[in-house]
Amino acid sequence: MHCSTDIRRPRTGRRPPWRRIVGCGSLLVAVALGVSAAPPYLTGVVDDADSQAIEMPRLPGLWQRQVAWLAPEGSTVAPGDLVVRLDPGDLAAQEEAAQQDLEHHRLQSERRLAETMLGILDAETAVLEAESAVRLARIDAEIPAHATRQLDHDQDQLDLATAEQALARARATLADKQEQHAEAQPVTEMAIARAEAHAERLRDAITRTEIRADRAGLFIHGENPFTGTKIFAGETLPPTVKIAEVASRNALRFRFWVHEADILRVPPKTAIVVTADAIPSLSIAATVDWTSKQATARNEWSQGGYFELLALPTEAVPSKLIPGMAVMAAVRP
């Protein structure tokens, strides 16, 4: 009876090896052997924990925005330098329309308040005329009945009552006009305030299409979470995606991506040795500080998911290491 042994590894070389025993006639038996796996392979970059993260902002209108321009990766920037410019799209047209709408509301407000004020002035004039008519009617009504004819006396009393009723109506109309004016003022002010806020929001959105550095440091392009590649000008991204960062050496750490087959082998507190790709002779001791809870696909590397891992140096980081520099790491024996 002939049996053969076939040692196979995944194409990525990231999963522990396994052995399949085949042959032995038509019988196929798979037995997992206790072969010691190779140390997990960690790839990543030098990272600044205190960097200025630049994310795609939420802007009115389109859900996604295009990155029109990025400062060169690795360039040194100063506070106030323009580092990212987004395509404003139709924001300028929206802002112009909002400004026109604001002017329209202001004109409407002025016209409405002017109309109510004119109604108040007319009502005040009517009250003055009614008060004058009451005074005249009262003079005639105060003539004693024995001093004039009874018919004239009765007419004078009727005229006084009529004048007093007209005065009451005039005063009621004035009060109504004043109430209309009082109610119109906050309504028009609210409409103007709403239009002003909308126009200001659009002006602010246009301003936010140009993003500036708030500190000095190295400008590093972000990574597209959907492709795993560096973000470049011309890409369209949704809100909250990290476009870039301005990093310094203030709080250096290491950011790695670990294959899902290896993540359980590098839990927090695991000691690792980090080596820079550009300086293989330089190694730094570090400790795993955090690992993500969910894997993401990085198809440009291999099939399967990758977890994010952060490690903190346990010794002084040499000045040769700068944010964005590629590194790899191995678990310390």
Coordinates of C-alpha atoms in Angstrom, one line a residue:
M1 CA 0.0 0.0 0.0
H2 CA 1.4 3.4 -1.0
C3 CA 0.6 6.6 0.8
S4 CA 1.8 10.1 -0.1
T5 CA 2.1 13.3 2.0
D6 CA 1.3 16.7 0.5
I7 CA 2.4 19.8 2.5
R8 CA 0.3 22.8 1.3
R9 CA 0.1 26.4 2.3
P10 CA -2.3 29.2 1.2
R11 CA -1.0 31.5 -1.5
T12 CA -0.5 34.3 1.0
G13 CA 1.6 32.2 3.3
R14 CA -0.3 33.6 6.3
R15 CA -2.2 30.7 7.6
P16 CA -0.6 27.9 9.7
P17 CA 0.5 25.0 7.5
W18 CA -1.6 21.9 7.4
R19 CA -0.9 18.4 6.0
R20 CA -3.1 16.1 4.0
I21 CA -2.6 12.4 3.8
V22 CA -3.8 10.9 0.6
G23 CA -3.5 7.4 -1.0
C24 CA -3.9 4.2 0.8
G25 CA -6.1 2.7 -1.9
S26 CA -9.4 4.5 -2.3
L27 CA -9.4 5.6 1.3
L28 CA -9.0 9.3 1.9
V29 CA -8.2 10.4 5.4
A30 CA -7.4 14.0 6.5
V31 CA -5.4 14.3 9.6
A32 CA -4.3 17.7 11.1
L33 CA -0.7 17.3 12.3
G34 CA 0.8 19.3 15.2
V35 CA 3.2 21.2 13.0
S36 CA 4.4 24.4 14.6
A37 CA 3.2 27.4 12.6
A38 CA 5.5 30.1 11.3
P39 CA 5.3 33.4 13.2
P40 CA 2.6 35.7 12.0
Y41 CA 3.6 38.3 9.4
L42 CA 2.7 41.9 10.2
T43 CA 2.9 44.7 7.7
G44 CA 2.2 48.3 8.5
V45 CA 3.4 51.9 8.8
V46 CA 4.8 54.3 11.4
D47 CA 1.8 56.3 12.7
D48 CA 1.3 59.5 14.7
A49 CA -1.3 59.1 17.4
D50 CA -1.7 62.9 17.6
S51 CA -1.9 63.7 13.9
Q52 CA -4.4 66.0 12.3
A53 CA -6.8 63.6 10.6
I54 CA -8.5 65.1 7.5
E55 CA -11.8 63.5 6.7
M56 CA -14.3 64.0 3.9
P57 CA -16.8 66.5 5.4
R58 CA -20.6 66.2 5.1
L59 CA -21.6 69.0 2.7
P60 CA -25.0 69.9 1.4
G61 CA -26.2 68.4 -1.9
L62 CA -24.2 65.4 -3.2
W63 CA -23.6 62.5 -0.8
Q64 CA -20.1 61.9 -2.2
R65 CA -17.5 64.5 -3.1
Q66 CA -14.6 64.4 -5.4
V67 CA -11.0 65.1 -4.2
A68 CA -9.9 67.8 -6.7
W69 CA -6.3 68.2 -5.4
L70 CA -4.0 66.9 -2.7
A71 CA -0.7 68.3 -1.5
P72 CA 2.2 65.9 -2.4
E73 CA 2.6 63.0 -0.1
G74 CA 5.5 63.3 2.2
S75 CA 5.7 67.1 1.8
T76 CA 6.2 69.3 4.9
V77 CA 3.4 71.6 5.6
A78 CA 2.9 74.5 8.0
P79 CA -0.2 75.7 9.9
G80 CA -2.5 77.4 7.4
D81 CA -1.2 75.7 4.3
L82 CA -3.8 74.4 1.8
V83 CA -3.5 70.6 1.8
V84 CA -6.8 69.4 0.3
R85 CA -9.2 70.9 -2.2
L86 CA -12.6 69.3 -2.9
D87 CA -14.7 69.8 -6.0
P88 CA -17.4 72.2 -4.9
G89 CA -19.8 70.9 -7.5
D90 CA -23.1 72.9 -7.5
L91 CA -22.5 74.5 -4.1
A92 CA -21.7 77.9 -5.7
A93 CA -25.0 77.8 -7.7
Q94 CA -26.9 76.8 -4.5
E95 CA -25.3 79.6 -2.5
E96 CA -26.3 82.2 -5.2
A97 CA -29.9 80.9 -5.2
A98 CA -29.9 81.0 -1.4
Q99 CA -28.7 84.6 -1.4
Q100 CA -31.4 85.5 -3.9
D101 CA -34.0 83.8 -1.7
L102 CA -32.7 85.7 1.3
E103 CA -33.1 89.0 -0.5
H104 CA -36.6 88.0 -1.6
H105 CA -37.6 87.2 2.1
R106 CA -36.2 90.5 3.2
L107 CA -38.2 92.4 0.6
Q108 CA -41.3 90.5 1.5
S109 CA -40.7 91.2 5.2
E110 CA -40.3 94.9 4.6
R111 CA -43.4 95.0 2.4
R112 CA -45.5 93.1 4.9
L113 CA -44.4 95.2 7.9
A114 CA -44.9 98.4 5.9
E115 CA -48.5 97.3 5.1
T116 CA -49.3 96.5 8.7
M117 CA -47.7 99.8 9.8
L118 CA -49.8 101.6 7.3
G119 CA -52.9 99.8 8.6
I120 CA -52.0 101.0 12.1
L121 CA -51.6 104.6 10.9
D122 CA -55.0 104.5 9.2
A123 CA -56.6 103.0 12.3
E124 CA -55.0 105.6 14.5
T125 CA -56.3 108.4 12.2
A126 CA -59.8 106.8 12.3
V127 CA -59.6 106.7 16.2
L128 CA -58.7 110.4 16.3
E129 CA -61.6 111.3 14.0
A130 CA -64.0 109.1 16.0
E131 CA -62.9 110.7 19.3
S132 CA -63.4 114.2 17.8
A133 CA -66.9 113.1 16.6
V134 CA -67.7 111.9 20.1
R135 CA -66.6 115.2 21.7
L136 CA -68.9 117.2 19.3
A137 CA -71.8 114.8 19.8
R138 CA -71.4 115.0 23.5
I139 CA -71.6 118.8 23.4
D140 CA -74.9 118.7 21.6
A141 CA -76.2 115.9 23.8
E142 CA -75.5 117.8 27.0
I143 CA -78.0 120.6 26.1
P144 CA -80.9 120.2 28.6
A145 CA -84.1 118.8 27.2
H146 CA -86.1 121.8 28.3
A147 CA -83.8 124.1 26.4
T148 CA -84.5 122.6 23.0
R149 CA -87.2 120.7 21.2
Q150 CA -87.7 117.1 22.3
L151 CA -87.1 115.8 18.8
D152 CA -83.7 117.6 18.6
H153 CA -82.8 116.4 22.1
D154 CA -83.5 112.8 21.2
Q155 CA -81.5 113.1 17.9
D156 CA -78.5 114.5 19.8
Q157 CA -78.6 111.5 22.2
L158 CA -78.8 109.1 19.3
D159 CA -75.9 110.9 17.5
L160 CA -73.8 110.6 20.7
A161 CA -74.5 106.9 21.0
T162 CA -73.7 106.4 17.4
A163 CA -70.4 108.3 17.7
E164 CA -69.4 106.3 20.8
Q165 CA -70.1 103.1 18.9
A166 CA -68.0 104.3 16.0
L167 CA -65.1 105.2 18.4
A168 CA -65.3 101.7 19.9
R169 CA -65.1 100.1 16.5
A170 CA -62.2 102.3 15.5
R171 CA -60.3 101.4 18.7
A172 CA -61.0 97.7 18.1
T173 CA -59.7 98.0 14.5
L174 CA -56.6 99.8 15.8
A175 CA -56.0 97.0 18.4
D176 CA -56.4 94.4 15.6
K177 CA -53.9 96.2 13.3
Q178 CA -51.4 96.5 16.1
E179 CA -51.8 92.7 16.9
Q180 CA -51.3 91.9 13.2
H181 CA -48.1 93.9 13.1
A182 CA -46.9 92.3 16.3
E183 CA -47.6 88.8 14.9
A184 CA -46.1 89.6 11.5
Q185 CA -42.7 90.8 12.9
P186 CA -41.5 87.5 14.5
V187 CA -42.8 85.5 11.5
T188 CA -40.9 87.6 9.0
E189 CA -37.9 87.6 11.3
M190 CA -38.0 83.9 11.5
A191 CA -38.2 83.5 7.7
I192 CA -35.3 85.8 7.2
A193 CA -33.3 84.0 9.9
R194 CA -34.0 80.7 8.2
A195 CA -32.9 82.0 4.8
E196 CA -29.8 83.6 6.4
A197 CA -28.9 80.3 8.1
H198 CA -29.3 78.4 4.8
A199 CA -27.1 80.8 2.9
E200 CA -24.5 80.8 5.7
R201 CA -24.5 77.0 5.7
L202 CA -23.8 77.0 2.0
R203 CA -21.1 79.7 2.3
D204 CA -19.5 77.6 5.1
A205 CA -19.7 74.5 2.9
I206 CA -17.9 76.3 0.1
T207 CA -15.2 77.3 2.6
R208 CA -14.8 73.8 3.8
T209 CA -14.0 72.5 0.3
E210 CA -10.5 74.0 1.0
I211 CA -8.9 72.2 3.9
R212 CA -5.8 73.6 5.6
A213 CA -3.3 72.3 8.0
D214 CA -3.7 73.3 11.6
R215 CA -0.2 72.2 12.6
A216 CA 3.3 71.6 11.1
G217 CA 4.2 68.1 10.0
L218 CA 4.3 65.6 7.1
F219 CA 1.4 65.3 4.8
I220 CA 0.4 61.7 4.3
H221 CA -2.4 60.5 1.9
G222 CA -5.1 58.4 3.4
E223 CA -6.1 54.9 2.3
N224 CA -9.3 54.2 0.4
P225 CA -11.3 51.8 2.6
F226 CA -12.9 50.2 -0.4
T227 CA -9.8 49.5 -2.4
G228 CA -7.0 49.5 0.2
T229 CA -4.9 51.8 -2.0
K230 CA -3.7 55.3 -1.4
I231 CA -6.2 58.1 -2.1
F232 CA -5.4 60.3 -5.1
A233 CA -6.8 63.4 -6.7
G234 CA -9.9 62.6 -8.7
E235 CA -11.4 60.0 -6.4
T236 CA -14.9 60.3 -5.2
L237 CA -15.5 59.5 -1.5
P238 CA -18.4 59.5 1.0
P239 CA -18.3 61.5 4.2
T240 CA -16.1 60.5 7.2
V241 CA -13.5 58.7 5.0
K242 CA -10.0 59.8 6.0
I243 CA -8.5 61.6 3.1
A244 CA -5.1 62.4 4.6
E245 CA -3.3 63.4 7.8
V246 CA -0.7 65.9 8.9
A247 CA 1.6 63.9 11.1
S248 CA 4.6 64.7 13.3
R249 CA 6.8 62.7 15.7
N250 CA 5.0 63.8 18.8
A251 CA 3.3 60.5 19.6
L252 CA 4.7 57.8 17.3
R253 CA 3.2 54.3 17.2
F254 CA 2.9 51.5 14.7
R255 CA -0.2 50.5 12.7
F256 CA -0.4 47.0 11.2
W257 CA -2.8 44.9 9.2
V258 CA -3.0 41.3 10.3
H259 CA -4.6 38.5 8.3
E260 CA -7.6 36.9 10.0
A261 CA -5.8 33.6 10.3
D262 CA -3.1 35.2 12.5
I263 CA -5.0 37.8 14.5
L264 CA -5.6 35.4 17.5
R265 CA -1.9 34.9 17.7
V266 CA -1.1 38.6 18.4
P267 CA -3.5 39.6 21.2
P268 CA -2.9 42.8 23.2
K269 CA 0.3 42.9 25.3
T270 CA 2.1 40.7 22.8
A271 CA 5.7 41.8 22.4
I272 CA 6.9 42.3 18.9
V273 CA 10.0 43.6 17.1
V274 CA 9.4 46.2 14.4
T275 CA 11.8 46.7 11.5
A276 CA 11.6 49.5 8.9
D277 CA 11.5 48.4 5.3
A278 CA 14.0 51.1 4.3
I279 CA 16.3 50.4 7.3
P280 CA 16.3 46.7 7.8
S281 CA 19.2 46.9 10.3
L282 CA 17.1 49.0 12.6
S283 CA 14.7 47.3 15.0
I284 CA 12.5 48.6 17.8
A285 CA 10.7 46.7 20.5
A286 CA 7.0 47.3 20.8
T287 CA 3.9 45.9 22.5
V288 CA 0.5 45.3 20.9
D289 CA -1.9 47.8 22.4
W290 CA -5.2 47.3 20.4
T291 CA -6.7 45.2 17.7
S292 CA -9.9 45.9 15.7
K293 CA -13.0 43.8 16.2
Q294 CA -13.9 43.4 12.6
A295 CA -11.8 42.4 9.5
T296 CA -11.9 44.3 6.3
A297 CA -11.1 43.0 2.8
R298 CA -7.8 44.0 1.1
N299 CA -8.1 42.3 -2.2
E300 CA -4.9 43.8 -3.5
W301 CA -3.0 41.7 -0.9
S302 CA -4.9 38.4 -0.8
Q303 CA -8.3 36.9 -0.2
G304 CA -9.7 37.0 3.3
G305 CA -10.0 39.7 5.8
Y306 CA -7.4 41.8 7.7
F307 CA -7.6 43.2 11.2
E308 CA -6.1 46.5 12.2
L309 CA -3.5 46.4 15.0
L310 CA -1.8 49.2 16.9
A311 CA 1.4 48.8 18.8
L312 CA 3.3 51.2 21.1
P313 CA 7.1 51.3 21.2
T314 CA 8.6 50.3 24.4
E315 CA 11.9 52.1 23.7
A316 CA 12.9 55.4 22.2
V317 CA 12.1 55.6 18.6
P318 CA 15.1 56.6 16.4
S319 CA 14.8 59.9 14.6
K320 CA 15.2 58.1 11.3
L321 CA 11.7 56.7 11.6
I322 CA 9.1 59.2 10.4
P323 CA 5.3 58.9 10.0
G324 CA 4.2 57.0 6.9
M325 CA 7.3 54.9 6.7
A326 CA 6.6 51.2 5.9
V327 CA 7.5 48.7 8.6
M328 CA 7.0 45.0 9.3
A329 CA 7.1 43.2 12.6
A330 CA 7.5 39.7 14.1
V331 CA 6.4 38.3 17.4
R332 CA 9.3 38.1 19.9
P333 CA 10.2 34.6 20.8

